[in-house]
Coordinates of C-alpha atoms in Angstrom, one line a residue:
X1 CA -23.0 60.7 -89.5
X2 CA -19.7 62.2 -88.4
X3 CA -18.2 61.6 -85.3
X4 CA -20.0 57.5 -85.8
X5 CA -18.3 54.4 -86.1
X6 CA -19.5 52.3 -89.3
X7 CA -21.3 49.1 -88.6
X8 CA -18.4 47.5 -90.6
X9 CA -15.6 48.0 -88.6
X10 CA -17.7 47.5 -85.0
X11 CA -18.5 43.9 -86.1
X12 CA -14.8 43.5 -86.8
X13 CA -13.9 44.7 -83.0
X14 CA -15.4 41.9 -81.7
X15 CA -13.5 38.9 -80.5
X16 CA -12.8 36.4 -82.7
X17 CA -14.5 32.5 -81.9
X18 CA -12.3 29.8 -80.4
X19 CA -12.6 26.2 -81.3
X20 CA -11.3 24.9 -77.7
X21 CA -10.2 26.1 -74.8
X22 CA -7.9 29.0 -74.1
X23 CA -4.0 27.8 -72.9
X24 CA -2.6 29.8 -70.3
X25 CA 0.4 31.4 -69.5
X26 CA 2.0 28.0 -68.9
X27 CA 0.7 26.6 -72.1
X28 CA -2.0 24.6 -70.4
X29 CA -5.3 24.8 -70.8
X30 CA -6.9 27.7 -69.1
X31 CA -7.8 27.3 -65.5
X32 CA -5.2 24.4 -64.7
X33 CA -2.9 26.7 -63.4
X34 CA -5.8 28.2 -60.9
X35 CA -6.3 24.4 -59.9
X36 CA -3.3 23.5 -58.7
X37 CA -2.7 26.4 -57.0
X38 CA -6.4 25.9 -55.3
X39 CA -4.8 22.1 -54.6
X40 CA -2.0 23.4 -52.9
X41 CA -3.7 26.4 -51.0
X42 CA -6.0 23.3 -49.3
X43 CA -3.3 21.1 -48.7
X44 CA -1.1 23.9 -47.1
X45 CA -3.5 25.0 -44.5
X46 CA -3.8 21.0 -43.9
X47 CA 0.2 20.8 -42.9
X48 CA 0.3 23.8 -41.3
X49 CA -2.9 22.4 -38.9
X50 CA -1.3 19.0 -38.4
X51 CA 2.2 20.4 -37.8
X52 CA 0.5 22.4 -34.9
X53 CA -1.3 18.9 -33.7
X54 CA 1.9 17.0 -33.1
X55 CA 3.1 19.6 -31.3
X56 CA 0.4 20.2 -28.8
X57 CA 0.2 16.6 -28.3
X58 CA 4.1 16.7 -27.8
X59 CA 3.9 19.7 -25.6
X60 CA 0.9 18.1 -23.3
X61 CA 3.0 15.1 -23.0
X62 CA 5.5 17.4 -21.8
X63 CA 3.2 18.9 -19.3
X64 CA 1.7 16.0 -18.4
X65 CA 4.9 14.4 -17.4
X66 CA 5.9 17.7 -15.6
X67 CA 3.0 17.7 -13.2
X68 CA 3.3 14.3 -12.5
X69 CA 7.1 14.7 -11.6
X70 CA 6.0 18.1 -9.5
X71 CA 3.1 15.5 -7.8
X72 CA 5.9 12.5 -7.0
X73 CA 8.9 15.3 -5.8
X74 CA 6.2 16.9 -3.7
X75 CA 5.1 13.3 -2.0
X76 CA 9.0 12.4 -1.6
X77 CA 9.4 15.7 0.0
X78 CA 6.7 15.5 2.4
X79 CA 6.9 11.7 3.4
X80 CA 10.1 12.4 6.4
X81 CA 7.9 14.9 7.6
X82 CA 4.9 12.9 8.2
X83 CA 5.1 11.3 11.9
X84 CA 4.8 7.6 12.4
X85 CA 4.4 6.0 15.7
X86 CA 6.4 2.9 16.7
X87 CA 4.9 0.2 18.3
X88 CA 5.8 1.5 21.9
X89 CA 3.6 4.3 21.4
X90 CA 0.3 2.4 19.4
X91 CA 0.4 -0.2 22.5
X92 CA 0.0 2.8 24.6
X93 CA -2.6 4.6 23.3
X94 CA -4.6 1.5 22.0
X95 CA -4.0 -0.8 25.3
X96 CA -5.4 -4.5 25.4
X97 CA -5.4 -4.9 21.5
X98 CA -3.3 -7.9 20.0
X99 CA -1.5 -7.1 16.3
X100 CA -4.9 -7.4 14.0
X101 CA -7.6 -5.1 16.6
X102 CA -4.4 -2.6 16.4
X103 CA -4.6 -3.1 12.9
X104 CA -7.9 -2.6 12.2
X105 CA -7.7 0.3 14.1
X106 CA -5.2 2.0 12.1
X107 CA -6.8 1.0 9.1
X108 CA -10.0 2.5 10.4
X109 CA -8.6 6.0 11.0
X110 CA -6.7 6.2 7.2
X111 CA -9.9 5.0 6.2
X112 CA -11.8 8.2 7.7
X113 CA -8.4 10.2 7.2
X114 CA -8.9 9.4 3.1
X115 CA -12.6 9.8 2.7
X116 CA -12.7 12.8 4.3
X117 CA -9.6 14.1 2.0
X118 CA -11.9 13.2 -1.1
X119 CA -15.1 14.9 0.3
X120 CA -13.5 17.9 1.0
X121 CA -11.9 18.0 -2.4
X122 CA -14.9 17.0 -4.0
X123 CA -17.0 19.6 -2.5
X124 CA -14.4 22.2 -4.0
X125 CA -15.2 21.1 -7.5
X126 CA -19.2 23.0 -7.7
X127 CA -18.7 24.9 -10.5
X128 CA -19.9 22.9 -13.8
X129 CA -16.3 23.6 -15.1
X130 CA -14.1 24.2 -12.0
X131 CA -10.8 26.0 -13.1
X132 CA -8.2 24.4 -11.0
X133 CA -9.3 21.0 -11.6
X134 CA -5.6 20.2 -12.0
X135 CA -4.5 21.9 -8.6
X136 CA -7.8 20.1 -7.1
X137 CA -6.4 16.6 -7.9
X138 CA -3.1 17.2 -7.1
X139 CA -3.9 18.2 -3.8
X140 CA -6.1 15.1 -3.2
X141 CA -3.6 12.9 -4.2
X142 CA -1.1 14.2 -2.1
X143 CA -2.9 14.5 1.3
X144 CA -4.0 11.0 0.3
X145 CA -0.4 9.4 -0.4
X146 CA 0.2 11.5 3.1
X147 CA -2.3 9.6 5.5
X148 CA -1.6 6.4 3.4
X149 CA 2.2 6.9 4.1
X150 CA 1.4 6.9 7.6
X151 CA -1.0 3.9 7.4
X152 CA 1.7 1.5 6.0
X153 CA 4.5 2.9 8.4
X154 CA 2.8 1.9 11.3
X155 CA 1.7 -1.0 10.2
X156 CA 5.4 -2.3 9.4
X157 CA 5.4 -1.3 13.2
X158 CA 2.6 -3.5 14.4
X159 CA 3.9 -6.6 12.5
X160 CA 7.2 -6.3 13.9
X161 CA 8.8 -5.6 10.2
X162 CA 9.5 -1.8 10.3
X163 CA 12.2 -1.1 8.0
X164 CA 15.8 -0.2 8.8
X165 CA 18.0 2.9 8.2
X166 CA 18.3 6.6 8.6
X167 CA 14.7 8.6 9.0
X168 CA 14.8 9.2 5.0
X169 CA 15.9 6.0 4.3
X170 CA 13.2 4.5 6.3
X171 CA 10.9 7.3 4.5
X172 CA 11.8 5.9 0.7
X173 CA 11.4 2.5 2.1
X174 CA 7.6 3.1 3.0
X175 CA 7.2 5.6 -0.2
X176 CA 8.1 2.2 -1.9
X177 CA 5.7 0.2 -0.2
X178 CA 3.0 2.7 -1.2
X179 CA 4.1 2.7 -4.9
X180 CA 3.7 -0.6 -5.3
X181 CA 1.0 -1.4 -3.0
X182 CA 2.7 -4.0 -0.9
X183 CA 4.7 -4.4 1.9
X184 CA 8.7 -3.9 2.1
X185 CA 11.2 -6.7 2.4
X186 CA 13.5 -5.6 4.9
X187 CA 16.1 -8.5 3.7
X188 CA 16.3 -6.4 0.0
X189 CA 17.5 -3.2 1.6
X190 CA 16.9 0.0 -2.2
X191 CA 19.8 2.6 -1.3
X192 CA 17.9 6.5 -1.0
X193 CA 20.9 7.5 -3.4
X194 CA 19.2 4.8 -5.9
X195 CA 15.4 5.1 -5.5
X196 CA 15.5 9.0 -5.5
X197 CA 17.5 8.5 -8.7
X198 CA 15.2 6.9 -10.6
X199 CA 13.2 3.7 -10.2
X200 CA 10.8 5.5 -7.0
X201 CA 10.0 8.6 -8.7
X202 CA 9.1 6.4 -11.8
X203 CA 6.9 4.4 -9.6
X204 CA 5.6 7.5 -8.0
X205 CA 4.8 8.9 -11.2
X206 CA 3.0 5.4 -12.2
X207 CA 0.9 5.5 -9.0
X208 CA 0.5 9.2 -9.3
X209 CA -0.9 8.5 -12.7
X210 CA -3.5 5.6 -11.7
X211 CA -4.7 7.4 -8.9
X212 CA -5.1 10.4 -11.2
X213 CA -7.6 8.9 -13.8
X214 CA -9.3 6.9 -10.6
X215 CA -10.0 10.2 -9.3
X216 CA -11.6 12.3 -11.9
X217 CA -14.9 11.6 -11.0
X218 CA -14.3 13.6 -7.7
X219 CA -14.6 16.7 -9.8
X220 CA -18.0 16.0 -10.3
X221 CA -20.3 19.2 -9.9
X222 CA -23.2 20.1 -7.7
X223 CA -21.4 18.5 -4.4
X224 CA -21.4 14.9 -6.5
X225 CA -18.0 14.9 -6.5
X226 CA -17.8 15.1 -2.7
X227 CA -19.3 11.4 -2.3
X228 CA -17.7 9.9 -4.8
X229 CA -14.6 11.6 -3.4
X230 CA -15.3 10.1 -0.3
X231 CA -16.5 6.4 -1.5
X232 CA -13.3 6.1 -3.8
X233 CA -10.6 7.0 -1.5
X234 CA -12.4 5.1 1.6
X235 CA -12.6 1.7 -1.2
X236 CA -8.8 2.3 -2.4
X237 CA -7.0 2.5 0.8
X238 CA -9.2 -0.7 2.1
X239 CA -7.9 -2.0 -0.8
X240 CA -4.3 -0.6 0.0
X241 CA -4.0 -2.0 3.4
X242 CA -5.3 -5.6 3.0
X243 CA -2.3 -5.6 0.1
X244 CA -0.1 -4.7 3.0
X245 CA -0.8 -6.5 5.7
X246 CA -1.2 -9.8 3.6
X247 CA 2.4 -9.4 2.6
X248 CA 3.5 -8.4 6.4
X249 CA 2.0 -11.3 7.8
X250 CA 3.7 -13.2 6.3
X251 CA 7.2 -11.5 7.8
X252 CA 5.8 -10.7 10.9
X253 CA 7.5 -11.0 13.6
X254 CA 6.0 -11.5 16.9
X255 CA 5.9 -8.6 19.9
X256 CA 7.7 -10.8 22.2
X257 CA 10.1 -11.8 20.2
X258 CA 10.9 -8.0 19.2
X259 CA 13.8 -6.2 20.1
X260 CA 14.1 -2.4 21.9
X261 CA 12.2 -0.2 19.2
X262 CA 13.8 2.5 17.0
X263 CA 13.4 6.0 16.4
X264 CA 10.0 7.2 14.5
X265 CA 10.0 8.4 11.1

């Protein structure tokens, strides 16, 4: 038929048989090339996602360490600002009471002062996921290390061991005392020049840090937060002050033997 193709010559179009497997470009068997190139799409993605890891972790140090510092600067900042009353002035507004009823008194009110700092916090946190959760704690720990600050001040005054210097000296003295959770030693004198530089604000930033993680749970939801808030600060700054005053008793000095008192923070 014209036009048609003969059977003959449409058998021989076909493609011929192979007795193994067909090399590629490379000269490898086919389909190693399209393996290695699968190998090193998969591992590719891999680096790429564990390059970006090390740096978020890297980065959220960086943060982490920032906000602490911010925390610390903003506690260092605030402490010559916060008003401490000598012992002329507790004797007077707490008359009759020898050195331990003043105490307890004192450590009564940053008790109240404390708890009612974490409560109020606490209560801020209602939504399942608050969104300034950060802001939230920062805030508690500073009005906290504020009232605490106080607390240990005037209980150098009571004992009869307040410590020496200029109003910020005096100030980065107490901040010290609240760092480490004990009471000064007035015959060790830390220049400001030297605790602003470097050893305070890494204590800061330690305490800062503990109080952060002991504080978390404040942030529970559906007011829960607000009790815990309130039961954790009121336990830590019981805790805080019988550290103190152990250590000031045994420096204390007593009232009669004192000398004309000094200016308040």
């Amino acid at each position: 038929m014209a036009g048609s193709t003969p059977f003959r010559k449409r058998r021989s179009r076909q493609p011929e048989p192979t007795t193994g497997p067909a090399a590629d470009a490379s000269g490898g068997p086919a389909g190693a090339g399209d393996d290695a190139s699968v190998e090193r799409g998969r591992k590719a993605p891999l680096a790429a996602l564990v390059g970006r890891g090390a740096r978020t972790v890297q980065q959220g140090g960086r943060g982490a360490r920032a906000a602490l510092t911010a925390v610390a600067d903003r506690i260092i900042a605030n402490a010559p600002r916060i008003p401490v009353r000598d012992l002329a002035t507790l004797r007077v507004q707490f008359p009759g009471l020898g050195p331990e009823e003043l105490a307890d008194k004192l450590v009564a009110g940053a008790v109240y002062g404390t708890s009612t700092v974490g409560a109020g916090i606490g209560a801020a946190a209602m939504l399942p996921v608050p969104p300034a959760m950060p802001a939230e704690l920062a805030a508690e720990i500073i009005g906290v290390a504020a009232v605490e600050f106080k607390l240990i001040a005037e209980l150098h005054e009571v004992y009869g061991v307040p410590a020496a210097g200029t109003v910020r000296q005096r100030a980065v003295a107490y901040l010290g005392a609240w760092a480490d959770e004990r009471g000064i030693d007035v015959t060790s004198p830390l220049t400001v020049n030297a605790a602003l530089g470097g050893q305070l604000r890494r204590e800061l930033r330690q305490q800062v840090l503990k109080r952060t993680f002991r504080n978390l749970p404040n942030l529970a939801p559906f007011m829960i937060g607000a009790t815990v808030g309130a039961v954790m600060n009121r336990r830590d700054t019981k805790r805080l002050a019988e550290k103190v005053r152990k250590d000031l008793r045994k420096r204390q000095v007593p009232w009669d033997a004192q000398g004309p008192g000094q200016d308040t923070v």
